[in-house]
Amino acid sequence: TQLLEQSPQFLSIQEGENLTVYCNSSSVFSSLQWYRQEPGEGPVLLVTVVTGGEVKKLKRLTFQFGDARKDSSLHITAAQPGDTGLYLCAQRTGGFKTIFGAGTRLFVKA
Amino acid sequence: EAQVTQNPRYLITVTGKKLTVTCSQNMNHEYMSWYRQDPGLGLRQIYYSMNVEVTDKGDVPEGYKVSRKEKRNFPLILESPSPNQTSLYFCASSFTETLANEKLFFGSGTQLSVL
């Protein structure tokens, strides 16, 4: 079973700081999705990356897909309290299953 | 409004008492799935359904049943709940499963406690 490893597990930072979280696998991804989950809610899709080396931006969030398609990163610039949440990476396999990482729990202090 | 609706949001029950968690989507999605979320383990897939009357096991199906008699509904059934099924449960749907970049829509979750 393919596993997605996310790091760090927990991150607590001050408002205005930058941060990067990672998602890694021993196998090649066909594509990778990033979700954010806020307390009391289900995950919400942020982005899907498909091509090796691809970079996508969503306001202050930058998503990168590794050249070998075995890793991905999410960088947040000037974090705000509204960025607080659980960030999950996920891969939808060809066998109709979706695998999620355990997530990075981010807390941004005002 | 496009949404996935789960009920109930919170449920406390006792070991062995059968329960059903309902899930309904109003987007005419073909694909539906159930996950459980436990601290440090992330989301693990329990069962999924590719369409009406088509279901299959995910990674952690033991102790659960599902049915897909209608396209919009995908209930999760625990015939004899046990304490190790205490967890946060999510239902999700997408238009299809054939595209690897298809977006999953999640419900708001059901927090289940089995005493």
PDB file of N, CA and C in Angstrom, chain A residues 14-57:
ATOM      1  N   GLN A  14       3.988  32.531  14.259  1.00  0.00           N
ATOM      2  CA  GLN A  14       3.407  33.857  14.436  1.00  0.00           C
ATOM      3  C   GLN A  14       2.867  34.371  13.097  1.00  0.00           C
ATOM      4  N   GLU A  15       1.863  35.182  13.196  1.00  0.00           N
ATOM      5  CA  GLU A  15       1.326  35.851  12.008  1.00  0.00           C
ATOM      6  C   GLU A  15       2.448  36.586  11.283  1.00  0.00           C
ATOM      7  N   GLY A  16       2.472  36.448   9.964  1.00  0.00           N
ATOM      8  CA  GLY A  16       3.472  37.131   9.155  1.00  0.00           C
ATOM      9  C   GLY A  16       4.668  36.269   8.778  1.00  0.00           C
ATOM     10  N   GLU A  17       4.841  35.153   9.444  1.00  0.00           N
ATOM     11  CA  GLU A  17       5.954  34.262   9.122  1.00  0.00           C
ATOM     12  C   GLU A  17       5.630  33.435   7.876  1.00  0.00           C
ATOM     13  N   ASN A  18       6.710  32.922   7.267  1.00  0.00           N
ATOM     14  CA  ASN A  18       6.556  32.014   6.129  1.00  0.00           C
ATOM     15  C   ASN A  18       6.734  30.578   6.596  1.00  0.00           C
ATOM     16  N   LEU A  19       6.163  29.640   5.857  1.00  0.00           N
ATOM     17  CA  LEU A  19       6.312  28.240   6.233  1.00  0.00           C
ATOM     18  C   LEU A  19       6.192  27.350   5.002  1.00  0.00           C
ATOM     19  N   THR A  20       6.754  26.152   5.126  1.00  0.00           N
ATOM     20  CA  THR A  20       6.637  25.145   4.071  1.00  0.00           C
ATOM     21  C   THR A  20       6.305  23.808   4.700  1.00  0.00           C
ATOM     22  N   VAL A  21       5.360  23.120   4.126  1.00  0.00           N
ATOM     23  CA  VAL A  21       5.026  21.757   4.546  1.00  0.00           C
ATOM     24  C   VAL A  21       5.232  20.822   3.369  1.00  0.00           C
ATOM     25  N   TYR A  22       5.474  19.557   3.688  1.00  0.00           N
ATOM     26  CA  TYR A  22       5.912  18.615   2.663  1.00  0.00           C
ATOM     27  C   TYR A  22       5.045  17.362   2.629  1.00  0.00           C
ATOM     28  N   CYS A  23       5.017  16.764   1.449  1.00  0.00           N
ATOM     29  CA  CYS A  23       4.310  15.507   1.236  1.00  0.00           C
ATOM     30  C   CYS A  23       5.208  14.621   0.374  1.00  0.00           C
ATOM     31  N   ASN A  24       5.519  13.419   0.881  1.00  0.00           N
ATOM     32  CA  ASN A  24       6.453  12.547   0.179  1.00  0.00           C
ATOM     33  C   ASN A  24       5.914  11.129   0.048  1.00  0.00           C
ATOM     34  N   SER A  25       6.343  10.462  -1.004  1.00  0.00           N
ATOM     35  CA  SER A  25       5.959   9.077  -1.228  1.00  0.00           C
ATOM     36  C   SER A  25       7.133   8.305  -1.798  1.00  0.00           C
ATOM     37  N   SER A  26       7.144   7.013  -1.578  1.00  0.00           N
ATOM     38  CA  SER A  26       8.176   6.165  -2.168  1.00  0.00           C
ATOM     39  C   SER A  26       7.846   5.826  -3.619  1.00  0.00           C
ATOM     40  N   SER A  27       6.611   6.093  -4.010  1.00  0.00           N
ATOM     41  CA  SER A  27       6.168   5.786  -5.367  1.00  0.00           C
ATOM     42  C   SER A  27       5.876   7.069  -6.131  1.00  0.00           C
ATOM     43  N   VAL A  28       5.778   6.939  -7.416  1.00  0.00           N
ATOM     44  CA  VAL A  28       5.496   8.094  -8.267  1.00  0.00           C
ATOM     45  C   VAL A  28       4.006   8.424  -8.216  1.00  0.00           C
ATOM     46  N   PHE A  29       3.700   9.698  -8.082  1.00  0.00           N
ATOM     47  CA  PHE A  29       2.306  10.144  -8.119  1.00  0.00           C
ATOM     48  C   PHE A  29       1.873  10.340  -9.569  1.00  0.00           C
ATOM     49  N   SER A  30       0.651   9.974  -9.885  1.00  0.00           N
ATOM     50  CA  SER A  30       0.111  10.384 -11.176  1.00  0.00           C
ATOM     51  C   SER A  30      -0.309  11.849 -11.082  1.00  0.00           C
ATOM     52  N   SER A  31      -0.855  12.201  -9.947  1.00  0.00           N
ATOM     53  CA  SER A  31      -1.182  13.594  -9.640  1.00  0.00           C
ATOM     54  C   SER A  31      -1.313  13.680  -8.138  1.00  0.00           C
ATOM     55  N   LEU A  32      -1.386  14.883  -7.612  1.00  0.00           N
ATOM     56  CA  LEU A  32      -1.476  15.040  -6.167  1.00  0.00           C
ATOM     57  C   LEU A  32      -2.427  16.179  -5.853  1.00  0.00           C
ATOM     58  N   GLN A  33      -3.207  15.993  -4.811  1.00  0.00           N
ATOM     59  CA  GLN A  33      -4.126  17.036  -4.388  1.00  0.00           C
ATOM     60  C   GLN A  33      -3.760  17.509  -2.976  1.00  0.00           C
ATOM     61  N   TRP A  34      -3.991  18.806  -2.736  1.00  0.00           N
ATOM     62  CA  TRP A  34      -3.846  19.387  -1.392  1.00  0.00           C
ATOM     63  C   TRP A  34      -5.221  19.857  -0.931  1.00  0.00           C
ATOM     64  N   TYR A  35      -5.561  19.468   0.307  1.00  0.00           N
ATOM     65  CA  TYR A  35      -6.808  19.876   0.923  1.00  0.00           C
ATOM     66  C   TYR A  35      -6.501  20.626   2.217  1.00  0.00           C
ATOM     67  N   ARG A  36      -7.421  21.511   2.615  1.00  0.00           N
ATOM     68  CA  ARG A  36      -7.340  22.133   3.933  1.00  0.00           C
ATOM     69  C   ARG A  36      -8.623  21.794   4.690  1.00  0.00           C
ATOM     70  N   GLN A  37      -8.447  21.437   5.955  1.00  0.00           N
ATOM     71  CA  GLN A  37      -9.573  21.084   6.801  1.00  0.00           C
ATOM     72  C   GLN A  37      -9.589  22.007   8.016  1.00  0.00           C
ATOM     73  N   GLU A  38     -10.690  22.698   8.192  1.00  0.00           N
ATOM     74  CA  GLU A  38     -10.851  23.564   9.358  1.00  0.00           C
ATOM     75  C   GLU A  38     -11.623  22.792  10.432  1.00  0.00           C
ATOM     76  N   PRO A  39     -11.448  23.183  11.687  1.00  0.00           N
ATOM     77  CA  PRO A  39     -12.110  22.455  12.786  1.00  0.00           C
ATOM     78  C   PRO A  39     -13.618  22.355  12.566  1.00  0.00           C
ATOM     79  N   GLY A  40     -14.137  21.140  12.727  1.00  0.00           N
ATOM     80  CA  GLY A  40     -15.572  20.945  12.608  1.00  0.00           C
ATOM     81  C   GLY A  40     -16.083  20.847  11.191  1.00  0.00           C
ATOM     82  N   GLU A  41     -15.180  20.807  10.224  1.00  0.00           N
ATOM     83  CA  GLU A  41     -15.595  20.738   8.829  1.00  0.00           C
ATOM     84  C   GLU A  41     -14.844  19.645   8.091  1.00  0.00           C
ATOM     85  N   GLY A  42     -15.334  19.304   6.911  1.00  0.00           N
ATOM     86  CA  GLY A  42     -14.631  18.358   6.074  1.00  0.00           C
ATOM     87  C   GLY A  42     -13.538  19.048   5.264  1.00  0.00           C
ATOM     88  N   PRO A  43     -12.613  18.263   4.719  1.00  0.00           N
ATOM     89  CA  PRO A  43     -11.549  18.846   3.895  1.00  0.00           C
ATOM     90  C   PRO A  43     -12.109  19.548   2.648  1.00  0.00           C
ATOM     91  N   VAL A  44     -11.416  20.598   2.234  1.00  0.00           N
ATOM     92  CA  VAL A  44     -11.790  21.335   1.033  1.00  0.00           C
ATOM     93  C   VAL A  44     -10.574  21.375   0.118  1.00  0.00           C
ATOM     94  N   LEU A  45     -10.795  21.049  -1.149  1.00  0.00           N
ATOM     95  CA  LEU A  45      -9.693  21.005  -2.103  1.00  0.00           C
ATOM     96  C   LEU A  45      -9.104  22.397  -2.335  1.00  0.00           C
ATOM     97  N   LEU A  46      -7.756  22.467  -2.259  1.00  0.00           N
ATOM     98  CA  LEU A  46      -7.053  23.709  -2.576  1.00  0.00           C
ATOM     99  C   LEU A  46      -6.536  23.672  -4.014  1.00  0.00           C
ATOM    100  N   VAL A  47      -5.873  22.571  -4.364  1.00  0.00           N
ATOM    101  CA  VAL A  47      -5.244  22.515  -5.681  1.00  0.00           C
ATOM    102  C   VAL A  47      -4.963  21.075  -6.073  1.00  0.00           C
ATOM    103  N   THR A  48      -4.836  20.852  -7.369  1.00  0.00           N
ATOM    104  CA  THR A  48      -4.355  19.586  -7.900  1.00  0.00           C
ATOM    105  C   THR A  48      -3.131  19.872  -8.765  1.00  0.00           C
ATOM    106  N   VAL A  49      -2.037  19.142  -8.527  1.00  0.00           N
ATOM    107  CA  VAL A  49      -0.854  19.266  -9.376  1.00  0.00           C
ATOM    108  C   VAL A  49      -0.693  17.959 -10.151  1.00  0.00           C
ATOM    109  N   VAL A  50      -0.321  18.107 -11.409  1.00  0.00           N
ATOM    110  CA  VAL A  50      -0.332  16.958 -12.310  1.00  0.00           C
ATOM    111  C   VAL A  50       1.030  16.711 -12.959  1.00  0.00           C
ATOM    112  N   THR A  51       1.702  17.772 -13.355  1.00  0.00           N
ATOM    113  CA  THR A  51       2.935  17.645 -14.143  1.00  0.00           C
ATOM    114  C   THR A  51       4.166  17.802 -13.261  1.00  0.00           C
ATOM    115  N   GLY A  52       5.175  16.943 -13.438  1.00  0.00           N
ATOM    116  CA  GLY A  52       6.415  17.062 -12.688  1.00  0.00           C
ATOM    117  C   GLY A  52       7.010  18.447 -12.836  1.00  0.00           C
ATOM    118  N   GLY A  53       7.421  19.053 -11.709  1.00  0.00           N
ATOM    119  CA  GLY A  53       7.983  20.399 -11.754  1.00  0.00           C
ATOM    120  C   GLY A  53       6.954  21.509 -11.739  1.00  0.00           C
ATOM    121  N   GLU A  54       5.693  21.152 -11.756  1.00  0.00           N
ATOM    122  CA  GLU A  54       4.627  22.158 -11.832  1.00  0.00           C
ATOM    123  C   GLU A  54       4.586  23.014 -10.563  1.00  0.00           C
ATOM    124  N   VAL A  55       4.322  24.291 -10.747  1.00  0.00           N
ATOM    125  CA  VAL A  55       4.141  25.227  -9.636  1.00  0.00           C
ATOM    126  C   VAL A  55       2.796  25.914  -9.826  1.00  0.00           C
ATOM    127  N   LYS A  56       1.984  25.896  -8.768  1.00  0.00           N
ATOM    128  CA  LYS A  56       0.697  26.600  -8.829  1.00  0.00           C
ATOM    129  C   LYS A  56       0.611  27.550  -7.644  1.00  0.00           C
ATOM    130  N   LYS A  57      -0.005  28.705  -7.896  1.00  0.00           N
ATOM    131  CA  LYS A  57      -0.155  29.695  -6.828  1.00  0.00           C
ATOM    132  C   LYS A  57      -1.621  29.974  -6.583  1.00  0.00           C
TER     133      LYS A  57
END
